[in-house]
Structures are given as C-alpha cells and as structure tokens.
Coordinates of C-alpha atoms and ligand atoms in Angstrom, one line a residue:
M116 CA 77.5 119.2 137.1
K117 CA 74.2 121.5 136.2
K118 CA 73.0 121.3 132.7
V119 CA 73.6 124.6 130.1
A120 CA 70.6 125.8 128.2
I121 CA 71.1 128.8 125.8
V122 CA 67.9 131.0 125.5
T123 CA 67.8 133.2 122.4
G124 CA 65.5 136.4 123.3
G125 CA 65.4 134.8 126.8
S126 CA 65.0 138.2 128.8
R127 CA 61.4 139.0 128.1
G128 CA 58.4 137.4 126.8
I129 CA 57.9 134.0 125.8
G130 CA 61.9 133.6 125.9
F131 CA 61.9 134.9 129.6
A132 CA 59.1 132.4 130.7
I133 CA 61.5 129.7 129.3
S134 CA 64.4 130.8 130.8
A135 CA 62.9 131.0 134.3
R136 CA 61.2 127.5 133.9
L137 CA 64.5 126.0 132.7
A138 CA 66.0 127.7 135.5
R139 CA 63.6 126.1 138.4
D140 CA 64.5 122.8 136.6
G141 CA 68.2 123.5 137.5
F142 CA 69.7 124.6 134.3
N143 CA 72.2 127.2 134.1
I144 CA 71.0 129.6 131.6
A145 CA 72.9 132.0 128.7
V146 CA 70.4 134.7 128.1
V147 CA 70.8 136.3 124.6
G148 CA 69.4 139.6 123.6
M149 CA 69.7 142.7 121.8
R150 CA 69.4 145.0 124.5
E151 CA 71.9 146.5 127.1
E152 CA 72.0 144.2 130.2
A153 CA 70.9 146.7 132.6
A154 CA 67.6 147.4 130.6
C155 CA 66.3 143.9 131.0
G156 CA 65.1 145.1 134.6
E157 CA 64.3 142.4 137.2
N158 CA 63.9 139.4 135.2
L159 CA 67.4 138.2 135.3
E160 CA 67.8 138.8 138.8
Q161 CA 64.9 136.1 139.0
L162 CA 67.1 133.7 137.9
S163 CA 69.5 133.9 140.5
K164 CA 66.7 133.2 142.7
A165 CA 66.2 129.7 141.3
G166 CA 69.8 129.0 142.4
V167 CA 71.4 128.5 139.2
E168 CA 74.3 130.7 137.3
W169 CA 73.3 132.9 134.3
I170 CA 75.2 135.2 131.8
Y171 CA 73.5 137.7 129.6
I172 CA 75.1 137.6 126.0
R173 CA 74.2 141.0 124.3
A174 CA 74.3 139.8 120.8
D175 CA 72.3 140.3 117.5
V176 CA 71.2 136.6 116.3
S177 CA 71.6 137.7 112.6
N178 CA 74.9 138.7 113.0
T179 CA 77.5 136.0 111.8
N180 CA 80.3 137.1 114.4
D181 CA 77.6 137.6 117.1
R182 CA 76.3 134.0 116.6
K183 CA 79.9 132.5 117.0
R184 CA 80.3 134.8 120.4
I185 CA 77.2 133.1 121.7
V186 CA 78.5 129.7 121.6
E187 CA 82.0 130.7 122.7
E188 CA 80.9 132.8 125.5
T189 CA 78.6 130.2 126.9
V190 CA 81.3 127.5 126.5
T191 CA 84.0 129.7 128.2
R192 CA 81.8 130.4 131.1
F193 CA 80.1 126.7 131.4
G194 CA 82.0 124.5 129.5
R195 CA 79.2 122.8 127.6
I196 CA 75.7 122.9 126.0
A197 CA 72.9 120.7 126.7
V198 CA 69.9 123.1 125.4
L199 CA 69.6 125.4 122.7
V200 CA 66.1 127.3 122.7
N201 CA 65.9 129.2 119.4
N202 CA 63.4 132.0 120.5
A203 CA 64.4 135.3 119.2
G204 CA 62.2 136.8 116.7
V205 CA 60.8 140.0 115.0
A206 CA 57.6 140.5 113.3
P207 CA 57.6 143.1 110.2
K208 CA 58.2 146.6 111.1
I209 CA 55.3 147.5 108.8
R210 CA 52.5 145.3 108.7
A211 CA 51.7 145.5 104.5
D212 CA 49.8 143.7 102.2
L213 CA 51.7 140.8 100.4
L214 CA 51.8 143.0 97.0
D215 CA 53.3 145.8 98.7
M216 CA 55.9 144.0 100.9
S217 CA 59.7 145.3 100.8
E218 CA 62.4 143.2 100.1
E219 CA 64.1 145.0 103.1
S220 CA 61.4 143.9 105.1
F221 CA 61.4 140.5 104.1
D222 CA 65.3 140.2 104.4
Y223 CA 65.3 141.8 108.0
V224 CA 62.6 139.0 109.1
L225 CA 63.9 136.1 107.4
D226 CA 67.7 137.0 108.7
T227 CA 66.5 137.4 112.4
N228 CA 64.0 134.7 112.4
T229 CA 65.2 131.8 110.1
K230 CA 69.0 132.4 108.8
S231 CA 69.7 133.1 112.6
N232 CA 68.2 129.3 113.5
M233 CA 69.9 127.6 110.3
F234 CA 73.7 128.9 111.4
L235 CA 73.3 129.5 115.2
T236 CA 72.0 125.8 115.4
Q237 CA 74.8 124.8 113.2
L238 CA 77.5 126.1 115.7
A239 CA 75.9 124.8 118.9
V240 CA 75.1 121.3 117.5
K241 CA 79.0 121.4 116.7
Q242 CA 79.5 122.0 120.1
M243 CA 77.1 119.4 121.3
L244 CA 78.6 116.8 119.0
S245 CA 82.2 117.3 120.9
Q246 CA 80.4 116.3 124.1
P247 CA 79.8 112.9 125.2
L248 CA 76.2 111.1 125.3
Q249 CA 74.6 111.5 128.7
G250 CA 72.1 108.0 128.4
K251 CA 70.7 108.4 125.0
K252 CA 71.0 112.3 124.8
R253 CA 73.7 114.3 123.7
G254 CA 71.6 117.8 123.4
T255 CA 68.4 119.2 122.3
V256 CA 67.2 122.0 120.2
I257 CA 64.2 123.6 120.5
N258 CA 62.7 125.9 117.8
I259 CA 59.9 128.6 118.6
S260 CA 58.2 129.2 115.3
S261 CA 54.3 129.9 115.5
C262 CA 51.0 128.9 114.1
S263 CA 52.2 131.3 111.3
A264 CA 54.0 128.4 110.0
E265 CA 50.9 127.1 108.7
V266 CA 48.3 130.0 108.8
S267 CA 48.5 132.6 106.2
S268 CA 48.3 136.2 107.3
V269 CA 48.9 138.1 104.0
N270 CA 49.6 141.3 105.8
R271 CA 52.8 139.8 107.4
G272 CA 53.7 137.4 104.6
E273 CA 57.5 137.5 105.3
Y274 CA 56.9 136.4 109.2
C275 CA 54.4 133.6 107.7
V276 CA 57.5 132.4 105.4
S277 CA 60.1 132.9 108.3
K278 CA 58.3 130.6 110.5
A279 CA 57.3 128.1 107.8
G280 CA 61.4 127.8 107.1
I281 CA 61.9 127.3 110.9
S282 CA 59.6 124.3 110.6
M283 CA 61.7 122.7 107.8
L284 CA 64.8 123.5 109.7
T285 CA 63.7 121.4 112.4
K286 CA 62.8 118.3 110.2
L287 CA 66.3 118.9 108.6
Y288 CA 68.3 119.0 111.5
A289 CA 66.2 116.4 113.4
D290 CA 67.2 114.1 110.5
R291 CA 70.5 115.0 110.5
L292 CA 71.4 114.5 114.1
A293 CA 68.9 111.8 115.3
G294 CA 71.9 109.3 115.0
D295 CA 73.9 111.4 117.2
G296 CA 71.4 111.7 120.4
I297 CA 70.4 115.0 119.3
F298 CA 66.6 116.0 119.4
V299 CA 65.2 118.7 117.7
H300 CA 61.5 119.8 118.4
E301 CA 59.4 122.9 117.2
I302 CA 56.9 124.5 119.3
R303 CA 54.2 126.5 117.5
P304 CA 52.6 129.4 119.9
G305 CA 49.3 131.0 119.2
V306 CA 48.6 134.2 120.4
I307 CA 50.8 134.9 123.5
R308 CA 50.5 137.8 125.5
T309 CA 54.2 139.6 125.0
D310 CA 55.3 142.9 124.1
M311 CA 55.0 141.5 120.7
T312 CA 51.4 141.0 120.7
S313 CA 50.7 144.2 122.6
A314 CA 50.2 146.4 119.7
V315 CA 47.5 144.2 118.5
T316 CA 45.6 143.4 122.0
E317 CA 42.3 144.8 120.7
K318 CA 42.5 142.5 117.8
Y319 CA 43.0 139.5 119.7
D320 CA 40.5 140.3 122.4
R321 CA 38.1 140.6 119.8
L322 CA 38.9 137.0 118.4
I323 CA 39.1 135.5 121.8
E324 CA 35.7 136.9 122.9
A325 CA 34.4 135.5 119.4
G326 CA 35.8 132.0 120.1
T327 CA 38.3 131.7 117.5
F328 CA 40.7 130.0 119.9
P329 CA 38.7 126.9 121.4
I330 CA 40.4 127.6 124.9
R331 CA 39.1 131.0 125.1
R332 CA 42.1 133.0 126.9
W333 CA 45.2 134.7 126.1
G334 CA 48.2 132.2 125.8
E335 CA 50.9 132.9 128.5
G336 CA 54.8 132.6 127.8
E337 CA 54.4 130.1 130.9
D338 CA 52.3 127.9 128.4
V339 CA 54.9 127.8 125.9
A340 CA 57.5 127.1 128.5
D341 CA 55.5 124.2 130.0
A342 CA 56.3 122.5 126.6
A343 CA 60.0 123.6 126.4
A344 CA 60.6 122.2 129.8
V345 CA 59.1 118.7 128.4
F346 CA 61.5 118.8 125.4
A347 CA 64.6 120.2 127.5
G348 CA 64.0 117.1 130.0
D349 CA 65.3 113.7 129.9
N350 CA 62.2 112.0 128.7
F351 CA 60.5 111.7 125.1
L352 CA 63.6 110.2 123.7
Y353 CA 61.7 108.2 120.8
T354 CA 60.5 111.6 119.3
T355 CA 62.3 114.1 117.1
G356 CA 61.3 116.4 114.2
N357 CA 57.9 116.9 115.7
Y358 CA 56.1 120.1 116.5
V359 CA 53.4 120.9 119.3
D360 CA 51.0 123.4 119.0
V361 CA 50.7 125.9 122.0
D362 CA 47.6 127.7 120.6
G363 CA 44.5 126.9 122.9
G364 CA 43.2 124.8 120.0
F365 CA 43.3 127.3 117.4
H366 CA 44.8 124.7 114.6
I367 CA 41.7 122.5 114.9
R368 CA 39.7 122.8 111.7
R369 CA 35.9 123.5 112.6
L370 CA 32.8 122.9 110.9
Ligands
NAP528 N1 53.8 136.3 120.8 C1 53.3 135.6 120.5 O1 51.7 135.8 120.3 C2 53.8 134.8 119.6 C3 53.3 133.6 118.7 C4 53.8 132.8 118.0 C5 55.3 132.7 117.8 N2 56.0 134.0 118.8 C6 57.5 133.9 118.8 O2 58.1 133.6 119.7 C7 59.2 134.4 120.1 C8 59.0 135.2 121.2 O3 58.1 136.1 120.8 P1 57.8 137.2 122.1 O4 56.1 137.3 121.8 O5 58.4 137.0 123.4 O6 58.2 138.4 121.6 P2 59.0 139.9 122.1 O7 58.4 140.0 123.5 O8 58.9 140.8 121.2 O9 60.7 139.3 122.6 C9 61.2 139.0 121.5 C10 62.7 138.5 122.2 O10 63.6 138.5 121.1 C11 64.8 139.3 120.9 N3 65.1 139.5 119.8 C12 64.8 140.1 118.6 N4 65.5 140.1 117.5 C13 66.7 139.7 117.9 C14 68.2 139.9 117.4 N5 68.2 140.1 116.2 N6 69.0 139.0 118.3 C15 68.8 138.7 119.6 N7 67.7 138.7 120.1 C16 66.7 139.1 119.4 C17 64.2 140.2 121.9 O11 65.4 141.0 122.6 P3 65.6 142.2 123.3 O12 64.7 141.9 124.5 O13 66.8 142.5 123.8 O14 64.8 143.3 122.2 C18 63.5 139.9 122.8 O15 64.1 139.2 123.9 C19 59.6 134.8 118.6 O16 60.1 134.1 117.7 C20 58.1 135.1 118.1 O17 58.0 135.1 116.5 C21 54.9 134.7 119.5

C-alpha cells in the first residue's frame, strides 16, 4: 500500500516541488490550496505521470472547519496519513516598517502561517496516532519555516514572528510525539525562486551578485524538496525537532 502525504500549498512553488518529489518517491498526495483546482494548470497532472494517486483539497488552512476537512477528505480517500508537510504560507500584503505594522496584517500572517500549523498538525497527528507503527516510525511532520525564523527584517516583522513560532512548534511537537514514533522536522529555506519572491527579484538578484549567499544562485523549490524527501523517507530515525537550512549558506556568520 502506498504511503500518503498531505502537502499544504502543494500546487505551486516550493509546495509543488515537494508534492512532485514525494510522488516520484511513491507517495499518494493530498494537495491543499486556496485556488480552484482548474487554476492549478498542468502541475497536478504531472503528479499522475509519477504513477501515484492524488486529490486536490481546496481549503484555507487558517479556517478551523477547512482544517478538519483536509484530514477527513484525505483519510476518506486514502485511509491513512504518513506525512504532513506544513508548507502553505503568506508574506504580509504590504511590507510596512515595524512601527507601522497593523494588527490586521499581524493576524493574517500569524493565522495563515503559524496558527494553521499548530492546529492542522494537531488533527493530522491524532490520525497518525491511530495508525500502527511501521518499523520505528508512525508518521512525519515537516514544517517549512524560513531563514526569517532567525533573521530580522523590520519591514515584515509579522512574517519573522510567524516563522519563529513554527520553529517552537517544531520542537514542541517533536518532544510530545517522539515516544510515539512521530518525527517532526523543520526546513528553513533562504531565497527560493517562486511566486512569493517574484515581486522582489531585482533585490535578491543584487544580493546574490554581491555574495550575500555563499552559494551564489537562487534556491529552487527542488532544493527544498530534496531535504523534505529525506525527512519523509524511512531513514534518519534518531533525529527529531531539528531544522535544516536550505539557504545557500546564508546562515553562516562571516567576518
Ligand atoms: N520563496 C521563498 O524564498 C521562501 C523562503 C523561505 C520560506 N518560504 C516559505 O515556503 C512556503 C512556500 O512558499 P512559496 O515561495 O512556494 O510561496 P507561493 O509560491 O506564494 O505559494 C504559496 C502556497 O501556499 C498556499 N496558501 C497560501 N495561503 C493559504 C491558505 N490560507 N490556505 C491554503 N493554502 C494557502 C498557496 O495556495 P494557492 O496556490 O491556492 O494560492 C500556494 O500554493 C511558505 O510557507 C513560505 O513562507 C518561502
């Protein structure tokens, strides 16, 4: 029986790269997104080419009932959940200085990025706990946070707070679930070429040119998917609650 992965925000950008990679690795995929399925273009069809089954669940991860539906529809279709990838995320609609940040923007970003992570994970791991151990593993949660969990950007502070919150959720859930064979990991992407960064392409082109990132290129969704594939697989079973930077070495402090 094929394993099943839920990938939130899995129809484009980093999430799609993860969906495609896990499909190639033999997972059936529940892709979650806000857009209509028809708007996802050819991406979802590519999953079929990998020879796996997939469903698209149109849902808002910041909505309580939608989160329940994500888990229910996945279990109804596939019977179980092996992996949850909490990838869906948003940047603030307006980049405003910390002193001008609105409560509305703070709530929007925290609800989408962090509250959703807390409560979708809660639902998914309850399902995993009802499933038998497979070897030493019952399930995996992979959280896509950001270098912004560590790095200050004073014109999008709510995003930084939201990602730092995901880092603590990673540790909390890893601690709570280690004894149950559920592994929890965090990936911190740096600057990855997706729709999210398309509005600031020139800025990041300049930083790459200037050597801000020791590996002097844009990150690609596939770079993040490579890390996710390792965590989703059957190895790496004495590690939980950690993060890995997928950032071209950006985190290295230099003199
Ligand atoms: N790109 C980067 O440089 C970078 C760096 C560090 C971290 N990250 C993180 O990586 C993750 C993916 O980013 P990306 O660059 O691939 O972004 P993206 O291209 O903007 O895609 C975001 C995805 O999240 C989904 N999404 C947003 N809000 C949602 C909601 N309320 N409910 C359900 N789905 C929702 C979107 O769904 P629709 O397709 O239906 O709109 C879309 O599939 C995010 O958490 C982001 O913070 C990105």
